[in-house]
């Protein structure tokens, strides 16, 4: 006589793979929490769950569930492993937008889209990095961290230079301040440390902007050895660098030393 076929048992690995699959009423069943039905795994084991997940009924229920979840499913307890993963996902999402120069408006769509693309992911469902929250993350977490990293790197180098130039945005005069230095481990570095809207483009205003920014960040002025900008009268007194009413001359006066002036070729 043939031996009876051994029955398959429910495995906790099923839940690890599909968060909506739980143990059923006994060891031979699985419970789909989305469809609220029990699936027998006694004969085919994991294959039975695969077959259920491919069914039209399950696909339809997933679509409905992803758009009408109870609000409690979006609540995350603080300092839990899940909370940490959600925070990490939100930080990474905000960083991606900055790193790839993407529109903040796209986040309003991406957050909703992710929850529908990955309906079995608790992280996707509970992530809420729309543009308002992403802006707060960037301004209050990523930007300060970035500046702190730059400051720590500059403490390890012997000197640095600064670069700036005006950029008119409608009625605003935007001035970025970029710092350049050489790192033994990373090579030449160019970092944006400030972007301000200044009231005018006079040499006095630009010098004040540069010096105040460096002082506010506690970046040593003693290491400043170069200033780079285009060859305007305001920056250098023209190509021949005459006069005293320009940024280059005034920086040297404040620093009480000569520095390199690097203009447009």
Coordinates of C-alpha atoms in Angstrom, one line a residue:
X1 CA 0.0 0.0 0.0
X2 CA 1.1 3.6 -0.7
X3 CA 2.0 5.9 2.2
X4 CA -0.4 8.8 2.7
X5 CA 0.9 12.1 1.4
X6 CA 2.2 14.3 4.2
X7 CA 0.2 17.5 4.8
X8 CA 1.8 20.9 4.4
X9 CA 1.7 23.2 7.4
X10 CA 1.4 27.0 7.6
X11 CA 4.8 28.7 7.9
X12 CA 5.6 32.1 9.5
X13 CA 7.7 32.8 6.4
X14 CA 4.4 33.3 4.5
X15 CA 3.7 36.4 6.7
X16 CA 7.2 37.7 6.2
X17 CA 6.8 37.5 2.4
X18 CA 3.2 38.8 2.4
X19 CA 2.2 40.9 5.4
X20 CA -1.5 40.3 4.7
X21 CA -1.2 36.5 5.0
X22 CA -1.7 35.3 8.6
X23 CA -2.1 31.9 10.2
X24 CA -5.6 30.5 9.8
X25 CA -7.9 28.6 12.2
X26 CA -5.5 25.7 12.3
X27 CA -2.0 24.8 11.2
X28 CA -3.2 23.8 7.7
X29 CA -4.8 27.1 6.9
X30 CA -3.7 30.6 5.9
X31 CA -5.8 33.7 6.4
X32 CA -5.8 36.5 3.8
X33 CA -6.7 39.6 5.8
X34 CA -7.4 41.6 2.6
X35 CA -10.0 39.1 1.2
X36 CA -11.0 37.9 4.7
X37 CA -11.0 34.3 3.6
X38 CA -9.2 31.1 4.7
X39 CA -6.8 29.3 2.3
X40 CA -6.0 25.6 2.7
X41 CA -2.3 25.0 2.5
X42 CA -2.4 21.3 3.4
X43 CA -2.0 20.0 -0.1
X44 CA 0.1 22.6 -2.0
X45 CA 1.6 24.8 0.7
X46 CA 3.0 28.0 -0.6
X47 CA 1.6 27.4 -4.1
X48 CA -1.9 27.7 -2.7
X49 CA -1.1 31.2 -1.6
X50 CA 0.5 32.1 -4.9
X51 CA -2.6 30.9 -6.7
X52 CA -4.8 33.0 -4.4
X53 CA -2.7 36.1 -4.9
X54 CA -3.0 35.8 -8.7
X55 CA -6.8 35.5 -8.5
X56 CA -8.9 38.4 -9.9
X57 CA -10.8 38.6 -6.6
X58 CA -7.7 39.2 -4.6
X59 CA -6.3 41.8 -7.1
X60 CA -9.6 43.6 -6.9
X61 CA -9.7 43.6 -3.1
X62 CA -6.1 44.9 -3.0
X63 CA -7.1 47.8 -5.2
X64 CA -10.0 48.7 -3.0
X65 CA -8.0 48.3 0.2
X66 CA -5.2 50.6 -0.9
X67 CA -7.6 53.4 -1.5
X68 CA -9.8 53.0 1.6
X69 CA -7.6 52.0 4.5
X70 CA -8.7 52.8 8.0
X71 CA -6.8 55.8 9.4
X72 CA -5.4 53.6 12.2
X73 CA -3.3 51.8 9.7
X74 CA -1.4 55.0 9.1
X75 CA -0.5 55.6 12.7
X76 CA 3.0 54.6 13.7
X77 CA 4.2 54.3 17.3
X78 CA 7.3 56.3 17.9
X79 CA 10.7 54.6 18.4
X80 CA 9.6 51.2 17.1
X81 CA 11.4 49.4 14.3
X82 CA 8.6 50.3 12.0
X83 CA 8.8 54.0 13.0
X84 CA 12.5 54.0 12.2
X85 CA 12.0 52.5 8.8
X86 CA 9.2 55.0 8.0
X87 CA 11.5 57.9 9.0
X88 CA 14.4 56.5 6.9
X89 CA 12.1 56.2 3.9
X90 CA 10.9 59.7 4.3
X91 CA 14.4 61.1 4.7
X92 CA 15.6 59.2 1.6
X93 CA 12.7 60.4 -0.4
X94 CA 13.4 64.0 0.5
X95 CA 17.1 63.6 -0.2
X96 CA 16.4 62.1 -3.6
X97 CA 14.4 65.2 -4.6
X98 CA 17.3 67.5 -3.7
X99 CA 20.0 65.3 -5.1
X100 CA 18.3 64.9 -8.5
X101 CA 16.9 68.5 -8.7
X102 CA 13.3 67.3 -8.9
X103 CA 10.2 69.2 -8.4
X104 CA 8.8 69.2 -4.8
X105 CA 5.3 69.1 -6.4
X106 CA 6.0 65.6 -7.7
X107 CA 6.0 64.3 -4.1
X108 CA 2.3 64.9 -3.7
X109 CA 1.8 62.3 -6.4
X110 CA 4.6 59.9 -5.5
X111 CA 3.5 59.3 -1.9
X112 CA 0.0 58.2 -3.0
X113 CA 1.4 56.3 -5.9
X114 CA 3.8 54.2 -3.7
X115 CA 1.0 53.1 -1.5
X116 CA -0.9 51.7 -4.5
X117 CA 2.1 50.2 -6.2
X118 CA 3.2 48.4 -3.0
X119 CA -0.1 47.6 -1.2
X120 CA 1.5 44.9 1.0
X121 CA 4.1 47.4 2.3
X122 CA 3.4 49.0 5.6
X123 CA 6.3 51.4 5.0
X124 CA 4.8 52.7 1.8
X125 CA 1.3 53.0 3.3
X126 CA 2.5 55.0 6.3
X127 CA 5.1 57.2 4.5
X128 CA 3.8 60.8 4.2
X129 CA 6.5 62.8 2.5
X130 CA 4.5 65.2 0.5
X131 CA 6.1 68.6 -0.5
X132 CA 5.3 70.4 2.8
X133 CA 6.8 67.7 5.0
X134 CA 9.7 67.1 2.6
X135 CA 10.5 70.9 2.7
X136 CA 10.6 70.7 6.5
X137 CA 12.9 67.6 6.5
X138 CA 15.3 69.3 4.1
X139 CA 15.4 72.6 5.9
X140 CA 15.6 71.3 9.4
X141 CA 17.4 68.0 9.1
X142 CA 19.3 67.4 5.8
X143 CA 20.5 71.0 5.3
X144 CA 22.0 71.4 8.9
X145 CA 23.5 68.0 8.6
X146 CA 25.1 68.9 5.3
X147 CA 26.5 72.1 6.6
X148 CA 27.9 70.3 9.7
X149 CA 29.6 67.8 7.4
X150 CA 31.2 70.6 5.4
X151 CA 32.4 72.4 8.5
X152 CA 34.0 69.2 9.8
X153 CA 35.8 68.6 6.5
X154 CA 37.1 72.2 6.4
X155 CA 38.6 71.8 9.8
X156 CA 40.8 69.1 8.3
X157 CA 42.1 71.1 5.3
X158 CA 44.7 73.9 5.4
X159 CA 42.8 76.4 3.2
X160 CA 39.7 77.1 1.0
X161 CA 38.3 79.6 -1.4
X162 CA 34.9 81.1 -1.9
X163 CA 32.9 81.8 -5.1
X164 CA 29.8 83.9 -5.7
X165 CA 27.8 85.5 -8.5
X166 CA 24.5 87.3 -8.8
X167 CA 21.5 85.7 -10.4
X168 CA 18.4 87.7 -11.0
X169 CA 15.1 85.9 -10.4
X170 CA 12.4 88.4 -11.4
X171 CA 12.9 91.3 -8.9
X172 CA 15.1 89.3 -6.6
X173 CA 18.9 89.3 -6.6
X174 CA 20.0 85.9 -5.6
X175 CA 23.6 85.3 -4.4
X176 CA 24.9 81.8 -3.8
X177 CA 28.0 81.4 -1.7
X178 CA 30.1 78.4 -2.7
X179 CA 33.1 77.1 -0.8
X180 CA 35.9 75.2 -2.6
X181 CA 38.5 73.0 -1.0
X182 CA 40.6 69.9 -1.6
X183 CA 40.0 66.7 0.4
X184 CA 42.6 64.0 0.5
X185 CA 39.9 61.3 0.5
X186 CA 37.3 62.9 -1.8
X187 CA 39.3 65.2 -4.1
X188 CA 38.2 68.7 -5.1
X189 CA 35.0 69.7 -3.4
X190 CA 32.5 72.5 -4.3
X191 CA 29.8 73.0 -1.7
X192 CA 26.9 75.5 -1.6
X193 CA 26.8 76.9 1.9
X194 CA 24.3 79.8 1.5
X195 CA 21.8 81.2 -0.9
X196 CA 20.5 84.7 -0.1
X197 CA 18.4 87.3 -1.6
X198 CA 20.3 90.6 -1.2
X199 CA 19.0 94.1 -1.3
X200 CA 21.5 95.2 -3.9
X201 CA 24.7 94.2 -5.7
X202 CA 27.2 96.7 -4.2
X203 CA 30.6 95.5 -3.2
X204 CA 29.9 96.4 0.5
X205 CA 26.7 94.2 0.5
X206 CA 28.5 91.2 -1.1
X207 CA 31.5 91.4 1.2
X208 CA 29.2 91.6 4.2
X209 CA 27.3 88.5 2.9
X210 CA 30.4 86.5 2.5
X211 CA 32.0 87.4 5.8
X212 CA 28.8 87.0 7.8
X213 CA 28.0 83.6 6.3
X214 CA 31.5 82.2 7.1
X215 CA 31.4 83.7 10.7
X216 CA 27.9 82.4 11.4
X217 CA 29.0 78.9 10.3
X218 CA 32.2 79.2 12.5
X219 CA 34.4 78.6 9.4
X220 CA 37.8 80.1 10.0
X221 CA 38.6 83.2 8.0
X222 CA 42.3 82.5 8.4
X223 CA 42.0 79.6 5.9
X224 CA 40.4 81.8 3.2
X225 CA 43.0 82.2 0.4
X226 CA 40.9 82.9 -2.7
X227 CA 37.9 84.7 -4.1
X228 CA 36.3 83.8 -7.4
X229 CA 33.7 85.7 -9.4
X230 CA 33.3 87.3 -12.8
X231 CA 35.5 90.3 -13.8
X232 CA 33.0 93.1 -13.1
X233 CA 34.0 96.4 -11.5
X234 CA 32.0 95.4 -8.4
X235 CA 34.0 92.2 -7.9
X236 CA 37.5 93.1 -9.0
X237 CA 37.5 96.7 -10.3
X238 CA 37.5 95.4 -13.8
X239 CA 39.9 93.1 -15.6
X240 CA 42.8 95.2 -14.6
X241 CA 41.7 95.2 -10.9
X242 CA 42.0 98.9 -10.2
X243 CA 40.5 100.8 -7.3
X244 CA 39.4 100.0 -3.8
X245 CA 35.6 99.9 -4.1
X246 CA 35.3 96.3 -5.0
X247 CA 34.8 92.9 -3.3
X248 CA 38.3 91.6 -3.9
X249 CA 40.1 94.7 -2.3
X250 CA 37.7 94.8 0.6
X251 CA 38.1 91.2 1.4
X252 CA 41.8 91.5 1.5
X253 CA 41.5 94.6 3.8
X254 CA 39.3 92.7 6.3
X255 CA 41.5 89.6 6.2
X256 CA 44.7 91.8 6.4
X257 CA 46.4 89.6 3.8
X258 CA 46.6 89.0 0.1
X259 CA 44.4 86.4 -1.4
X260 CA 44.1 85.0 -4.9
X261 CA 41.5 86.6 -7.2
X262 CA 40.1 84.2 -9.7
X263 CA 38.0 85.9 -12.4
X264 CA 36.5 84.7 -15.7
X265 CA 39.2 83.8 -18.3

